């Protein structure tokens, strides 16, 4: 079945990729997408997720995406036959989206900080 130029198998593949990424992010919390405890976390006490560690891991992941995108662009510019223009453009868009998401999260954190600081006790 074709929907607006993208067939349903590609959409299913993208959804699976998003679920996979979400599962990786929630692995530190010991919870899967359905909210049920996973194997090792079910038998032991739940691990506490440190906010600083989660933030650093997220920033490291954004940096990794940026670096891999830059490397693909460099390979394409040098004429590597294994790298196509579409791969480079997709990689650059993924890097841009991850960076913009990080900026938006930062903006929300700053706004929340200012809101908390301006509260009267």
XYZ file of C-alpha atoms in Angstrom:
121
model
C 0.000 0.000 0.000
C 1.440 3.382 -0.972
C 0.791 6.487 1.108
C 1.975 9.851 -0.232
C 5.072 8.368 -1.878
C 6.145 6.164 1.071
C 4.992 2.571 1.190
C 3.753 1.063 4.445
C 6.787 -1.210 4.829
C 9.081 1.838 5.032
C 6.766 3.460 7.556
C 6.765 0.266 9.618
C 10.563 0.188 9.448
C 10.769 3.803 10.651
C 8.369 3.120 13.516
C 10.414 0.078 14.508
C 13.566 2.192 14.448
C 11.937 4.827 16.684
C 10.756 2.161 19.116
C 14.248 0.697 19.173
C 15.755 4.098 19.992
C 13.163 4.683 22.724
C 13.904 1.263 24.207
C 17.612 2.104 24.328
C 16.883 5.355 26.155
C 14.620 3.620 28.663
C 17.024 0.725 29.204
C 18.772 2.717 31.930
C 15.488 2.975 33.803
C 14.813 -0.775 33.515
C 11.442 -0.300 31.794
C 10.320 -1.254 28.282
C 7.828 0.634 26.106
C 4.843 -1.162 27.615
C 5.922 -0.045 31.097
C 6.685 -3.550 32.352
C 9.913 -4.221 34.194
C 12.594 -5.907 32.115
C 14.545 -9.069 32.978
C 17.299 -8.054 35.418
C 15.411 -5.048 36.767
C 12.421 -7.243 37.671
C 14.448 -9.320 40.131
C 16.402 -6.496 41.777
C 15.498 -3.084 43.089
C 14.967 -0.502 40.331
C 18.055 1.493 39.486
C 17.968 5.211 40.073
C 18.642 7.254 36.972
C 20.850 10.251 37.646
C 19.693 13.333 35.736
C 23.263 14.464 35.031
C 24.158 11.042 33.615
C 21.052 10.993 31.421
C 21.786 14.506 30.175
C 25.413 13.630 29.425
C 24.390 10.448 27.596
C 21.916 12.423 25.520
C 24.497 15.075 24.636
C 27.031 12.383 23.784
C 24.508 10.759 21.454
C 23.822 14.086 19.711
C 27.565 14.636 19.356
C 27.995 11.146 17.900
C 25.259 11.773 15.319
C 26.854 15.116 14.396
C 30.310 13.545 14.029
C 29.067 10.628 11.907
C 27.173 13.047 9.664
C 30.271 15.171 9.253
C 32.340 12.079 8.447
C 29.835 10.908 5.809
C 29.906 14.370 4.238
C 33.686 14.314 4.184
C 33.743 10.881 2.537
C 31.238 11.997 -0.081
C 33.252 15.146 -0.802
C 36.377 13.038 -1.273
C 34.556 10.900 -3.856
C 33.958 7.682 -1.919
C 31.739 5.486 -4.136
C 30.214 3.726 -1.109
C 28.566 6.949 0.134
C 25.566 8.303 -1.753
C 24.257 11.844 -1.660
C 20.952 10.660 -0.202
C 22.787 8.974 2.703
C 24.666 12.199 3.380
C 21.518 14.324 3.253
C 19.573 11.955 5.524
C 22.457 11.870 7.970
C 22.649 15.668 7.992
C 18.909 15.961 8.610
C 19.087 13.457 11.489
C 21.941 15.456 12.995
C 20.001 18.692 12.561
C 16.855 17.257 14.141
C 18.765 15.855 17.110
C 20.525 19.189 17.632
C 17.286 21.183 17.374
C 15.641 18.805 19.852
C 18.523 19.327 22.256
C 18.204 23.098 21.931
C 14.461 22.918 22.614
C 15.004 20.741 25.689
C 17.626 23.191 26.928
C 15.205 26.080 26.409
C 12.503 24.255 28.369
C 14.947 23.527 31.206
C 16.015 27.169 31.366
C 12.376 28.291 31.388
C 11.573 25.812 34.165
C 14.587 27.019 36.160
C 13.479 30.653 35.834
C 9.915 29.719 36.816
C 11.134 27.912 39.916
C 13.493 30.725 40.877
C 10.734 33.315 40.554
C 8.306 31.388 42.800
C 7.634 32.869 46.193
C 7.828 30.548 49.151
